[in-house]
JSON list of C-alpha atoms and ligand atoms in Angstrom, two decimals:
[
{"chain": "A", "resi": 22, "resn": "MET", "atom": "CA", "xyz": [52.16, -6.01, 17.08]},
{"chain": "A", "resi": 23, "resn": "ALA", "atom": "CA", "xyz": [49.53, -8.87, 16.24]},
{"chain": "A", "resi": 24, "resn": "THR", "atom": "CA", "xyz": [47.01, -8.12, 13.43]},
{"chain": "A", "resi": 25, "resn": "VAL", "atom": "CA", "xyz": [43.50, -10.03, 13.65]},
{"chain": "A", "resi": 26, "resn": "GLY", "atom": "CA", "xyz": [41.94, -11.02, 10.40]},
{"chain": "A", "resi": 27, "resn": "CYS", "atom": "CA", "xyz": [38.18, -11.38, 10.53]},
{"chain": "A", "resi": 28, "resn": "ALA", "atom": "CA", "xyz": [35.23, -11.79, 7.97]},
{"chain": "A", "resi": 29, "resn": "ILE", "atom": "CA", "xyz": [33.27, -8.14, 7.88]},
{"chain": "A", "resi": 30, "resn": "THR", "atom": "CA", "xyz": [29.59, -9.76, 7.88]},
{"chain": "A", "resi": 31, "resn": "GLN", "atom": "CA", "xyz": [27.59, -6.78, 6.14]},
{"chain": "A", "resi": 32, "resn": "PRO", "atom": "CA", "xyz": [24.18, -5.94, 8.12]},
{"chain": "A", "resi": 33, "resn": "ASP", "atom": "CA", "xyz": [21.34, -7.46, 6.00]},
{"chain": "A", "resi": 34, "resn": "ARG", "atom": "CA", "xyz": [19.78, -4.13, 5.24]},
{"chain": "A", "resi": 35, "resn": "PRO", "atom": "CA", "xyz": [17.59, -4.10, 2.14]},
{"chain": "A", "resi": 36, "resn": "ALA", "atom": "CA", "xyz": [17.73, -1.01, 0.24]},
{"chain": "A", "resi": 37, "resn": "GLY", "atom": "CA", "xyz": [14.10, -1.53, -0.93]},
{"chain": "A", "resi": 38, "resn": "TYR", "atom": "CA", "xyz": [12.84, 0.16, -4.02]},
{"chain": "A", "resi": 39, "resn": "ALA", "atom": "CA", "xyz": [12.37, 3.30, -5.47]},
{"chain": "A", "resi": 40, "resn": "PHE", "atom": "CA", "xyz": [9.00, 5.39, -4.42]},
{"chain": "A", "resi": 41, "resn": "ARG", "atom": "CA", "xyz": [8.82, 8.71, -6.21]},
{"chain": "A", "resi": 42, "resn": "SER", "atom": "CA", "xyz": [6.29, 9.56, -8.41]},
{"chain": "A", "resi": 43, "resn": "GLN", "atom": "CA", "xyz": [6.75, 9.44, -12.12]},
{"chain": "A", "resi": 44, "resn": "PRO", "atom": "CA", "xyz": [7.47, 11.43, -14.37]},
{"chain": "A", "resi": 45, "resn": "ASP", "atom": "CA", "xyz": [7.37, 14.17, -11.86]},
{"chain": "A", "resi": 46, "resn": "ASN", "atom": "CA", "xyz": [9.74, 12.59, -9.47]},
{"chain": "A", "resi": 47, "resn": "LEU", "atom": "CA", "xyz": [8.06, 14.15, -6.34]},
{"chain": "A", "resi": 48, "resn": "VAL", "atom": "CA", "xyz": [7.89, 12.67, -2.70]},
{"chain": "A", "resi": 49, "resn": "PHE", "atom": "CA", "xyz": [4.54, 11.99, -1.45]},
{"chain": "A", "resi": 50, "resn": "HIS", "atom": "CA", "xyz": [3.69, 10.85, 2.17]},
{"chain": "A", "resi": 51, "resn": "TRP", "atom": "CA", "xyz": [1.38, 11.78, 4.97]},
{"chain": "A", "resi": 52, "resn": "ASN", "atom": "CA", "xyz": [2.44, 14.40, 7.83]},
{"chain": "A", "resi": 53, "resn": "ALA", "atom": "CA", "xyz": [2.03, 13.75, 11.37]},
{"chain": "A", "resi": 54, "resn": "GLY", "atom": "CA", "xyz": [-0.83, 16.76, 11.34]},
{"chain": "A", "resi": 55, "resn": "ARG", "atom": "CA", "xyz": [-2.70, 14.50, 9.60]},
{"chain": "A", "resi": 56, "resn": "MET", "atom": "CA", "xyz": [-2.32, 11.03, 10.87]},
{"chain": "A", "resi": 57, "resn": "PRO", "atom": "CA", "xyz": [-4.33, 9.20, 11.45]},
{"chain": "A", "resi": 58, "resn": "VAL", "atom": "CA", "xyz": [-5.00, 8.53, 8.22]},
{"chain": "A", "resi": 59, "resn": "ARG", "atom": "CA", "xyz": [-8.86, 8.53, 7.55]},
{"chain": "A", "resi": 60, "resn": "TYR", "atom": "CA", "xyz": [-10.03, 5.40, 5.27]},
{"chain": "A", "resi": 61, "resn": "TRP", "atom": "CA", "xyz": [-13.20, 4.61, 3.98]},
{"chain": "A", "resi": 62, "resn": "ALA", "atom": "CA", "xyz": [-13.93, 1.09, 2.67]},
{"chain": "A", "resi": 63, "resn": "GLU", "atom": "CA", "xyz": [-17.42, 0.58, 0.91]},
{"chain": "A", "resi": 64, "resn": "PRO", "atom": "CA", "xyz": [-19.48, -2.06, 2.77]},
{"chain": "A", "resi": 65, "resn": "LYS", "atom": "CA", "xyz": [-18.94, -4.77, 0.06]},
{"chain": "A", "resi": 66, "resn": "GLY", "atom": "CA", "xyz": [-18.09, -8.38, 0.86]},
{"chain": "A", "resi": 67, "resn": "ALA", "atom": "CA", "xyz": [-15.09, -8.62, 3.61]},
{"chain": "A", "resi": 68, "resn": "LEU", "atom": "CA", "xyz": [-13.46, -5.09, 1.94]},
{"chain": "A", "resi": 69, "resn": "PRO", "atom": "CA", "xyz": [-13.87, -3.52, 5.28]},
{"chain": "A", "resi": 70, "resn": "ALA", "atom": "CA", "xyz": [-11.20, -6.21, 6.91]},
{"chain": "A", "resi": 71, "resn": "TYR", "atom": "CA", "xyz": [-8.93, -6.22, 4.06]},
{"chain": "A", "resi": 72, "resn": "VAL", "atom": "CA", "xyz": [-8.31, -2.71, 4.68]},
{"chain": "A", "resi": 73, "resn": "ASP", "atom": "CA", "xyz": [-8.53, -3.03, 8.65]},
{"chain": "A", "resi": 74, "resn": "GLU", "atom": "CA", "xyz": [-5.56, -5.40, 7.99]},
{"chain": "A", "resi": 75, "resn": "GLY", "atom": "CA", "xyz": [-4.06, -3.38, 5.23]},
{"chain": "A", "resi": 76, "resn": "ILE", "atom": "CA", "xyz": [-3.80, -0.39, 7.29]},
{"chain": "A", "resi": 77, "resn": "ARG", "atom": "CA", "xyz": [-2.15, -2.64, 10.75]},
{"chain": "A", "resi": 78, "resn": "SER", "atom": "CA", "xyz": [0.33, -4.27, 8.08]},
{"chain": "A", "resi": 79, "resn": "TRP", "atom": "CA", "xyz": [1.83, -1.20, 7.05]},
{"chain": "A", "resi": 80, "resn": "GLU", "atom": "CA", "xyz": [1.54, 0.70, 10.19]},
{"chain": "A", "resi": 81, "resn": "ASP", "atom": "CA", "xyz": [3.67, -2.47, 11.83]},
{"chain": "A", "resi": 82, "resn": "GLN", "atom": "CA", "xyz": [6.42, -0.97, 9.71]},
{"chain": "A", "resi": 83, "resn": "PHE", "atom": "CA", "xyz": [7.17, 1.80, 11.93]},
{"chain": "A", "resi": 84, "resn": "LEU", "atom": "CA", "xyz": [8.34, 2.21, 15.07]},
{"chain": "A", "resi": 85, "resn": "TYR", "atom": "CA", "xyz": [7.40, 5.99, 15.96]},
{"chain": "A", "resi": 86, "resn": "GLY", "atom": "CA", "xyz": [4.00, 5.89, 14.30]},
{"chain": "A", "resi": 87, "resn": "GLU", "atom": "CA", "xyz": [5.25, 7.27, 11.28]},
{"chain": "A", "resi": 88, "resn": "PHE", "atom": "CA", "xyz": [2.32, 6.57, 9.41]},
{"chain": "A", "resi": 89, "resn": "GLU", "atom": "CA", "xyz": [-0.67, 5.46, 11.24]},
{"chain": "A", "resi": 90, "resn": "GLY", "atom": "CA", "xyz": [-4.16, 5.05, 9.67]},
{"chain": "A", "resi": 91, "resn": "THR", "atom": "CA", "xyz": [-7.76, 4.62, 10.51]},
{"chain": "A", "resi": 92, "resn": "ARG", "atom": "CA", "xyz": [-10.87, 3.06, 9.29]},
{"chain": "A", "resi": 93, "resn": "ILE", "atom": "CA", "xyz": [-14.01, 5.31, 9.42]},
{"chain": "A", "resi": 94, "resn": "THR", "atom": "CA", "xyz": [-17.73, 4.39, 8.59]},
{"chain": "A", "resi": 95, "resn": "ASP", "atom": "CA", "xyz": [-18.54, 7.92, 8.19]},
{"chain": "A", "resi": 96, "resn": "SER", "atom": "CA", "xyz": [-17.56, 8.98, 4.42]},
{"chain": "A", "resi": 97, "resn": "THR", "atom": "CA", "xyz": [-17.89, 12.67, 4.97]},
{"chain": "A", "resi": 98, "resn": "THR", "atom": "CA", "xyz": [-14.52, 13.03, 6.86]},
{"chain": "A", "resi": 99, "resn": "MET", "atom": "CA", "xyz": [-12.71, 10.46, 4.56]},
{"chain": "A", "resi": 100, "resn": "GLN", "atom": "CA", "xyz": [-9.15, 10.62, 3.42]},
{"chain": "A", "resi": 101, "resn": "VAL", "atom": "CA", "xyz": [-8.84, 7.84, 1.35]},
{"chain": "A", "resi": 102, "resn": "ARG", "atom": "CA", "xyz": [-11.85, 5.56, -0.51]},
{"chain": "A", "resi": 103, "resn": "ILE", "atom": "CA", "xyz": [-11.65, 2.10, -1.36]},
{"chain": "A", "resi": 104, "resn": "GLU", "atom": "CA", "xyz": [-14.46, 0.52, -3.34]},
{"chain": "A", "resi": 105, "resn": "ILE", "atom": "CA", "xyz": [-15.12, -2.19, -5.37]},
{"chain": "A", "resi": 106, "resn": "THR", "atom": "CA", "xyz": [-16.72, -2.07, -8.96]},
{"chain": "A", "resi": 107, "resn": "GLY", "atom": "CA", "xyz": [-19.38, -4.01, -9.30]},
{"chain": "A", "resi": 108, "resn": "SER", "atom": "CA", "xyz": [-21.29, -6.28, -7.20]},
{"chain": "A", "resi": 109, "resn": "ALA", "atom": "CA", "xyz": [-20.42, -7.83, -3.89]},
{"chain": "A", "resi": 110, "resn": "PRO", "atom": "CA", "xyz": [-17.27, -9.95, -4.18]},
{"chain": "A", "resi": 111, "resn": "PRO", "atom": "CA", "xyz": [-17.40, -13.32, -2.69]},
{"chain": "A", "resi": 112, "resn": "THR", "atom": "CA", "xyz": [-15.97, -14.22, 0.11]},
{"chain": "A", "resi": 113, "resn": "ALA", "atom": "CA", "xyz": [-13.49, -17.12, 1.98]},
{"chain": "A", "resi": 114, "resn": "PRO", "atom": "CA", "xyz": [-11.14, -17.69, 4.78]},
{"chain": "A", "resi": 115, "resn": "LEU", "atom": "CA", "xyz": [-8.02, -16.51, 3.23]},
{"chain": "A", "resi": 116, "resn": "SER", "atom": "CA", "xyz": [-5.26, -19.08, 2.28]},
{"chain": "A", "resi": 117, "resn": "THR", "atom": "CA", "xyz": [-1.90, -19.72, 1.36]},
{"chain": "A", "resi": 118, "resn": "ALA", "atom": "CA", "xyz": [-3.20, -21.39, -1.84]},
{"chain": "A", "resi": 119, "resn": "PRO", "atom": "CA", "xyz": [-1.34, -20.17, -5.18]},
{"chain": "A", "resi": 120, "resn": "PRO", "atom": "CA", "xyz": [-1.78, -16.73, -6.44]},
{"chain": "A", "resi": 121, "resn": "ALA", "atom": "CA", "xyz": [-4.64, -16.54, -9.39]},
{"chain": "A", "resi": 122, "resn": "PRO", "atom": "CA", "xyz": [-5.41, -12.89, -11.33]},
{"chain": "A", "resi": 123, "resn": "ALA", "atom": "CA", "xyz": [-8.93, -12.86, -9.66]},
{"chain": "A", "resi": 124, "resn": "CYS", "atom": "CA", "xyz": [-9.03, -9.03, -9.22]},
{"chain": "A", "resi": 125, "resn": "ASP", "atom": "CA", "xyz": [-6.69, -5.61, -9.91]},
{"chain": "A", "resi": 126, "resn": "GLY", "atom": "CA", "xyz": [-6.19, -2.48, -8.39]},
{"chain": "A", "resi": 127, "resn": "ARG", "atom": "CA", "xyz": [-5.97, 0.98, -8.88]},
{"chain": "A", "resi": 128, "resn": "THR", "atom": "CA", "xyz": [-5.13, 3.91, -7.01]},
{"chain": "A", "resi": 129, "resn": "THR", "atom": "CA", "xyz": [-5.85, 7.54, -8.32]},
{"chain": "A", "resi": 130, "resn": "LEU", "atom": "CA", "xyz": [-4.00, 10.11, -6.63]},
{"chain": "A", "resi": 131, "resn": "THR", "atom": "CA", "xyz": [-4.16, 13.81, -7.93]},
{"chain": "A", "resi": 132, "resn": "VAL", "atom": "CA", "xyz": [-2.02, 16.38, -7.34]},
{"chain": "A", "resi": 133, "resn": "GLY", "atom": "CA", "xyz": [-2.37, 20.27, -7.83]},
{"chain": "A", "resi": 134, "resn": "THR", "atom": "CA", "xyz": [-0.35, 22.43, -9.14]},
{"chain": "A", "resi": 135, "resn": "ASP", "atom": "CA", "xyz": [0.79, 23.51, -6.09]},
{"chain": "A", "resi": 136, "resn": "ASN", "atom": "CA", "xyz": [1.93, 19.97, -5.84]},
{"chain": "A", "resi": 137, "resn": "HIS", "atom": "CA", "xyz": [-1.07, 19.39, -3.32]},
{"chain": "A", "resi": 138, "resn": "MET", "atom": "CA", "xyz": [-2.74, 16.70, -3.06]},
{"chain": "A", "resi": 139, "resn": "ALA", "atom": "CA", "xyz": [-6.75, 16.29, -3.85]},
{"chain": "A", "resi": 140, "resn": "LEU", "atom": "CA", "xyz": [-8.42, 14.16, -1.74]},
{"chain": "A", "resi": 141, "resn": "PRO", "atom": "CA", "xyz": [-9.81, 11.69, -1.40]},
{"chain": "A", "resi": 142, "resn": "ILE", "atom": "CA", "xyz": [-7.09, 9.95, -2.83]},
{"chain": "A", "resi": 143, "resn": "VAL", "atom": "CA", "xyz": [-9.53, 6.82, -4.40]},
{"chain": "A", "resi": 144, "resn": "VAL", "atom": "CA", "xyz": [-8.55, 2.89, -4.82]},
{"chain": "A", "resi": 145, "resn": "THR", "atom": "CA", "xyz": [-10.83, 1.07, -6.73]},
{"chain": "A", "resi": 146, "resn": "LEU", "atom": "CA", "xyz": [-10.85, -2.96, -7.48]},
{"chain": "A", "resi": 147, "resn": "ARG", "atom": "CA", "xyz": [-12.20, -5.00, -9.24]},
{"chain": "A", "resi": 148, "resn": "TRP", "atom": "CA", "xyz": [-12.93, -8.98, -9.26]},
{"chain": "A", "resi": 149, "resn": "PHE", "atom": "CA", "xyz": [-13.34, -11.28, -11.82]},
{"chain": "A", "resi": 150, "resn": "ALA", "atom": "CA", "xyz": [-16.28, -14.14, -12.64]},
{"chain": "A", "resi": 151, "resn": "GLY", "atom": "CA", "xyz": [-14.44, -18.27, -13.73]},
{"chain": "A", "resi": 152, "resn": "PHE", "atom": "CA", "xyz": [-12.09, -18.01, -10.32]},
{"chain": "A", "resi": 153, "resn": "THR", "atom": "CA", "xyz": [-13.18, -19.91, -7.05]},
{"chain": "A", "resi": 154, "resn": "ALA", "atom": "CA", "xyz": [-14.10, -17.52, -4.01]},
{"chain": "A", "resi": 155, "resn": "GLU", "atom": "CA", "xyz": [-11.26, -18.63, -2.30]},
{"chain": "A", "resi": 156, "resn": "GLN", "atom": "CA", "xyz": [-8.98, -17.27, -4.73]},
{"chain": "A", "resi": 157, "resn": "VAL", "atom": "CA", "xyz": [-11.16, -13.69, -5.33]},
{"chain": "A", "resi": 158, "resn": "ALA", "atom": "CA", "xyz": [-10.24, -13.54, -1.42]},
{"chain": "A", "resi": 159, "resn": "ASN", "atom": "CA", "xyz": [-7.04, -13.97, -1.31]},
{"chain": "A", "resi": 160, "resn": "CYS", "atom": "CA", "xyz": [-6.37, -11.69, -4.51]},
{"chain": "A", "resi": 161, "resn": "LEU", "atom": "CA", "xyz": [-8.55, -9.28, -2.80]},
{"chain": "A", "resi": 162, "resn": "ALA", "atom": "CA", "xyz": [-6.69, -9.19, 0.19]},
{"chain": "A", "resi": 163, "resn": "ARG", "atom": "CA", "xyz": [-3.54, -9.25, -1.23]},
{"chain": "A", "resi": 164, "resn": "VAL", "atom": "CA", "xyz": [-4.22, -6.35, -3.50]},
{"chain": "A", "resi": 165, "resn": "THR", "atom": "CA", "xyz": [-5.93, -4.32, -1.42]},
{"chain": "A", "resi": 166, "resn": "VAL", "atom": "CA", "xyz": [-3.12, -4.03, 1.12]},
{"chain": "A", "resi": 167, "resn": "HIS", "atom": "CA", "xyz": [-0.74, -3.16, -2.17]},
{"chain": "A", "resi": 168, "resn": "GLU", "atom": "CA", "xyz": [-3.20, -0.36, -2.78]},
{"chain": "A", "resi": 169, "resn": "ILE", "atom": "CA", "xyz": [-2.53, 1.08, 0.62]},
{"chain": "A", "resi": 170, "resn": "GLY", "atom": "CA", "xyz": [1.06, 0.69, 0.05]},
{"chain": "A", "resi": 171, "resn": "HIS", "atom": "CA", "xyz": [0.46, 3.17, -2.87]},
{"chain": "A", "resi": 172, "resn": "THR", "atom": "CA", "xyz": [-1.58, 5.85, -1.03]},
{"chain": "A", "resi": 173, "resn": "ILE", "atom": "CA", "xyz": [0.76, 5.96, 1.61]},
{"chain": "A", "resi": 174, "resn": "GLY", "atom": "CA", "xyz": [3.24, 6.92, -0.70]},
{"chain": "A", "resi": 175, "resn": "LEU", "atom": "CA", "xyz": [4.63, 4.42, -2.51]},
{"chain": "A", "resi": 176, "resn": "LEU", "atom": "CA", "xyz": [3.96, 5.96, -5.51]},
{"chain": "A", "resi": 177, "resn": "GLN", "atom": "CA", "xyz": [6.28, 3.10, -7.41]},
{"chain": "A", "resi": 178, "resn": "HIS", "atom": "CA", "xyz": [6.53, -0.70, -8.31]},
{"chain": "A", "resi": 179, "resn": "SER", "atom": "CA", "xyz": [9.00, -3.24, -6.91]},
{"chain": "A", "resi": 180, "resn": "ASP", "atom": "CA", "xyz": [10.70, -5.43, -9.49]},
{"chain": "A", "resi": 181, "resn": "ARG", "atom": "CA", "xyz": [10.75, -8.25, -7.07]},
{"chain": "A", "resi": 182, "resn": "VAL", "atom": "CA", "xyz": [7.95, -11.07, -6.94]},
{"chain": "A", "resi": 183, "resn": "THR", "atom": "CA", "xyz": [8.28, -11.06, -3.14]},
{"chain": "A", "resi": 184, "resn": "ASP", "atom": "CA", "xyz": [7.53, -7.81, -2.31]},
{"chain": "A", "resi": 185, "resn": "ILE", "atom": "CA", "xyz": [3.95, -6.84, -1.69]},
{"chain": "A", "resi": 186, "resn": "MET", "atom": "CA", "xyz": [4.32, -4.09, -3.84]},
{"chain": "A", "resi": 187, "resn": "TYR", "atom": "CA", "xyz": [5.65, -5.80, -7.20]},
{"chain": "A", "resi": 188, "resn": "GLY", "atom": "CA", "xyz": [3.05, -5.20, -10.23]},
{"chain": "A", "resi": 189, "resn": "ALA", "atom": "CA", "xyz": [2.53, -3.59, -13.25]},
{"chain": "A", "resi": 190, "resn": "PRO", "atom": "CA", "xyz": [4.07, -3.77, -15.28]},
{"chain": "A", "resi": 191, "resn": "PHE", "atom": "CA", "xyz": [6.44, -6.29, -13.80]},
{"chain": "A", "resi": 192, "resn": "GLY", "atom": "CA", "xyz": [3.07, -8.53, -12.89]},
{"chain": "A", "resi": 193, "resn": "VAL", "atom": "CA", "xyz": [0.34, -9.26, -10.66]},
{"chain": "A", "resi": 194, "resn": "VAL", "atom": "CA", "xyz": [0.62, -9.09, -6.89]},
{"chain": "A", "resi": 195, "resn": "GLN", "atom": "CA", "xyz": [1.57, -12.36, -5.58]},
{"chain": "A", "resi": 196, "resn": "ALA", "atom": "CA", "xyz": [2.89, -11.44, -2.03]},
{"chain": "A", "resi": 197, "resn": "ARG", "atom": "CA", "xyz": [0.51, -11.94, 0.48]},
{"chain": "A", "resi": 198, "resn": "GLU", "atom": "CA", "xyz": [2.22, -10.17, 3.45]},
{"chain": "A", "resi": 199, "resn": "LEU", "atom": "CA", "xyz": [5.34, -7.15, 3.62]},
{"chain": "A", "resi": 200, "resn": "SER", "atom": "CA", "xyz": [8.62, -8.19, 2.67]},
{"chain": "A", "resi": 201, "resn": "SER", "atom": "CA", "xyz": [11.40, -6.47, 4.72]},
{"chain": "A", "resi": 202, "resn": "ARG", "atom": "CA", "xyz": [12.42, -4.82, 1.04]},
{"chain": "A", "resi": 203, "resn": "ASP", "atom": "CA", "xyz": [8.67, -3.03, 1.58]},
{"chain": "A", "resi": 204, "resn": "GLY", "atom": "CA", "xyz": [9.11, -1.97, 5.55]},
{"chain": "A", "resi": 205, "resn": "ALA", "atom": "CA", "xyz": [12.17, -0.43, 4.56]},
{"chain": "A", "resi": 206, "resn": "SER", "atom": "CA", "xyz": [11.30, 1.57, 1.62]},
{"chain": "A", "resi": 207, "resn": "ALA", "atom": "CA", "xyz": [8.37, 2.74, 3.89]},
{"chain": "A", "resi": 208, "resn": "GLN", "atom": "CA", "xyz": [10.77, 4.32, 6.09]},
{"chain": "A", "resi": 209, "resn": "ARG", "atom": "CA", "xyz": [12.67, 5.65, 4.01]},
{"chain": "A", "resi": 210, "resn": "LEU", "atom": "CA", "xyz": [9.82, 7.45, 2.41]},
{"chain": "A", "resi": 211, "resn": "TYR", "atom": "CA", "xyz": [8.98, 8.48, 5.61]},
{"chain": "A", "resi": 212, "resn": "HIS", "atom": "CA", "xyz": [12.11, 9.86, 6.31]},
{"chain": "A", "resi": 213, "resn": "THR", "atom": "CA", "xyz": [11.96, 12.11, 3.28]},
{"chain": "A", "resi": 214, "resn": "ALA", "atom": "CA", "xyz": [10.75, 15.39, 3.26]},
{"chain": "A", "resi": 215, "resn": "SER", "atom": "CA", "xyz": [7.34, 15.15, 0.82]},
{"chain": "A", "resi": 216, "resn": "ASP", "atom": "CA", "xyz": [7.11, 17.56, -1.88]},
{"chain": "A", "resi": 217, "resn": "ILE", "atom": "CA", "xyz": [3.61, 17.40, -1.93]},
{"chain": "A", "resi": 218, "resn": "THR", "atom": "CA", "xyz": [1.20, 18.32, 0.44]},
{"chain": "A", "resi": 219, "resn": "PRO", "atom": "CA", "xyz": [-2.11, 16.41, 1.70]},
{"chain": "B", "resi": 314, "resn": "LIG", "atom": "ZN1", "xyz": [0.49, -1.09, -7.98]}
]
């Protein structure tokens, strides 16, 4: 009998990061009956375009349409509202310039006692003076993708700077696009039973 020695190479399957709400430890994701999720973006600056790109980026992580979103212009039926505080931000072509803390964002999810998500989920973005238009545009585009990640149910942050879901308390969002870990986390989330119903 011959023995064959071979090196087993582990497939590169990034496990991703945790997504349960804290401290409740609940899972939230949209279910098939509520798709496509209806996003409304305040028509300020290039926000609608950033939202379109954010929705598309997350949809692209799924093979079978587990998550689908669409941007609507009539806010009466919105399930997610994305707004920018204050005046319209400057617009500029997106670039690969180093990230600057020219903006931030917050996603507010309100869960009732019956574990029912109150809609709409609200994303509030802010941009800051003292930065170039390019820095503000790059920041808002990036943070919009990150906040949309929260709205699909990724309710925790990654501690790796290369993930789009990297963020407070670790630092500011720096990645320009989704990593394989972002994709793996989203896929794992949509194949986990949701505790919260939208
Ligand atoms: Zn965040």
